[in-house]
Structure formats: structure tokens, C-alpha cells
């Protein structure tokens, strides 16, 4: 498909996007935890993908999903770096404007989630430390191997496995503490 795109077949680009959009969007969404930001980063990911393909910066080796997820992951990291530099807007009552906007988008997020189990799992994933959450999201929603996750995040395979183990341990603890019933 990549070669077809490089040869000018625009339907090949549409096929690539259709094939990978669910994995890419879900990965971005669980990393940034905001639907609107995820939408923007999702579009940026595919625009960047097309630009790289046009410049022949991708060698087809059957590892397209990890490659595009790396683009998405890097864009998420860039987003968080920029977000740290943003000026905090405090309202007269002392509340943070971005927190109020986050609560509104959180309501929208909840309507996207269809079942109680999905809501519980989503909540647990967002409560995990960043390193653990990244591994869980890339493994579960990105369908990447631990080797690919290790390469993408710049850690050893043992570290990636350890982060997953601690994430699962933390999620089990949350289930016990909240007396959740997952069906």
C-alpha cells in the first residue's frame, strides 16, 4: 500500500488511514486523556505520516503500525512539553480555567464509553503513573510487542515488562479498594 501511495494512488492513503485509525486514535486518546486534543493529534499523526511517505522516510518491512504509533507517541510527548510551558489562567474564584474545561470534556468522554467495564478500565488506566499507562496503552490498544514498546519508549524490555507488571498490580489494587465488579 505504501508503494501504491508513493506512485500517486490516493486511495492507498485512504486505505492506510482506515486500516490503522482505531489503533492510533485509541493510543493517543489514552495517552492525552482528552477527546479534543486526541482529535488534533490524530490528524497531525496522519498528516506527518503522509509527509514522511512522500519523502520516502519509511522503508516497508511489515512494521507499519509500530512506525505510525511512534509518530503518534512523539506528537503526544511534544504536546505535553508545550503544555508545561502554557500560562496558567486563574479565574477570580481561584479555580484554573483549564481544569474547568477539562471537566466539560470529561463529560463528553464518558458518553463515548459504552459499558460500565470500559469506564472502569479507562478510569484505572488514567490513574496509572505515566510510564505504566504508556506501556498498557501501547500493548493493549496499540497491539505492540514488549520489544517494540521498549524501543519506542527508550527502555529495556525488562523495564517495559516491569512497568506492565506494576500497572496490572496497581489496577488489581484499585479493583479491590473500590470493590469493583468487572464482568
mmCIF file of N, CA and C in Angstrom, residues 17 24-25 28 36-50 71 75:
data_model
loop_
_atom_site.group_PDB
_atom_site.id
_atom_site.type_symbol
_atom_site.label_atom_id
_atom_site.label_comp_id
_atom_site.label_asym_id
_atom_site.label_seq_id
_atom_site.Cartn_x
_atom_site.Cartn_y
_atom_site.Cartn_z
ATOM 1 N N UNK A 17 -5.087 4.896 6.299
ATOM 2 C CA UNK A 17 -5.753 5.592 7.403
ATOM 3 C C UNK A 17 -6.885 4.740 7.953
ATOM 4 N N UNK A 24 -4.495 3.891 16.295
ATOM 5 C CA UNK A 24 -3.786 5.148 16.509
ATOM 6 C C UNK A 24 -4.606 6.079 17.397
ATOM 7 N N UNK A 25 -5.889 6.229 17.099
ATOM 8 C CA UNK A 25 -6.715 7.143 17.890
ATOM 9 C C UNK A 25 -6.812 6.681 19.345
ATOM 10 N N UNK A 28 -3.573 7.410 21.204
ATOM 11 C CA UNK A 28 -3.433 8.839 21.505
ATOM 12 C C UNK A 28 -4.397 9.244 22.612
ATOM 13 N N UNK A 36 -10.658 16.172 22.497
ATOM 14 C CA UNK A 36 -10.354 17.225 21.532
ATOM 15 C C UNK A 36 -8.865 17.267 21.186
ATOM 16 N N UNK A 37 -8.043 17.102 22.185
ATOM 17 C CA UNK A 37 -6.598 17.056 21.935
ATOM 18 C C UNK A 37 -6.262 15.805 21.129
ATOM 19 N N UNK A 38 -6.899 14.685 21.476
ATOM 20 C CA UNK A 38 -6.668 13.435 20.736
ATOM 21 C C UNK A 38 -7.058 13.601 19.272
ATOM 22 N N UNK A 39 -8.164 14.287 19.015
ATOM 23 C CA UNK A 39 -8.589 14.526 17.625
ATOM 24 C C UNK A 39 -7.510 15.289 16.859
ATOM 25 N N UNK A 40 -6.980 16.343 17.478
ATOM 26 C CA UNK A 40 -5.947 17.147 16.827
ATOM 27 C C UNK A 40 -4.677 16.335 16.581
ATOM 28 N N UNK A 41 -4.240 15.609 17.604
ATOM 29 C CA UNK A 41 -3.017 14.817 17.470
ATOM 30 C C UNK A 41 -3.196 13.679 16.471
ATOM 31 N N UNK A 42 -4.398 13.137 16.410
ATOM 32 C CA UNK A 42 -4.708 12.083 15.444
ATOM 33 C C UNK A 42 -4.533 12.620 14.022
ATOM 34 N N UNK A 43 -5.089 13.787 13.746
ATOM 35 C CA UNK A 43 -4.936 14.384 12.419
ATOM 36 C C UNK A 43 -3.478 14.699 12.120
ATOM 37 N N UNK A 44 -2.782 15.257 13.111
ATOM 38 C CA UNK A 44 -1.369 15.570 12.930
ATOM 39 C C UNK A 44 -0.549 14.320 12.631
ATOM 40 N N UNK A 45 -0.907 13.213 13.286
ATOM 41 C CA UNK A 45 -0.187 11.957 13.069
ATOM 42 C C UNK A 45 -0.288 11.521 11.619
ATOM 43 N N UNK A 46 -1.492 11.535 11.083
ATOM 44 C CA UNK A 46 -1.659 11.072 9.712
ATOM 45 C C UNK A 46 -1.100 12.068 8.697
ATOM 46 N N UNK A 47 -1.146 13.351 9.000
ATOM 47 C CA UNK A 47 -0.510 14.324 8.108
ATOM 48 C C UNK A 47 1.005 14.117 8.083
ATOM 49 N N UNK A 48 1.560 13.883 9.265
ATOM 50 C CA UNK A 48 3.004 13.635 9.354
ATOM 51 C C UNK A 48 3.368 12.334 8.641
ATOM 52 N N UNK A 49 2.509 11.306 8.814
ATOM 53 C CA UNK A 49 2.731 10.030 8.140
ATOM 54 C C UNK A 49 2.793 10.239 6.625
ATOM 55 N N UNK A 50 1.826 10.971 6.069
ATOM 56 C CA UNK A 50 1.789 11.204 4.628
ATOM 57 C C UNK A 50 3.017 11.976 4.162
ATOM 58 N N UNK A 71 5.178 7.775 15.658
ATOM 59 C CA UNK A 71 4.868 9.159 15.272
ATOM 60 C C UNK A 71 3.848 9.744 16.244
ATOM 61 N N UNK A 75 4.323 12.820 18.956
ATOM 62 C CA UNK A 75 3.467 14.003 18.942
ATOM 63 C C UNK A 75 2.828 14.237 20.312
#
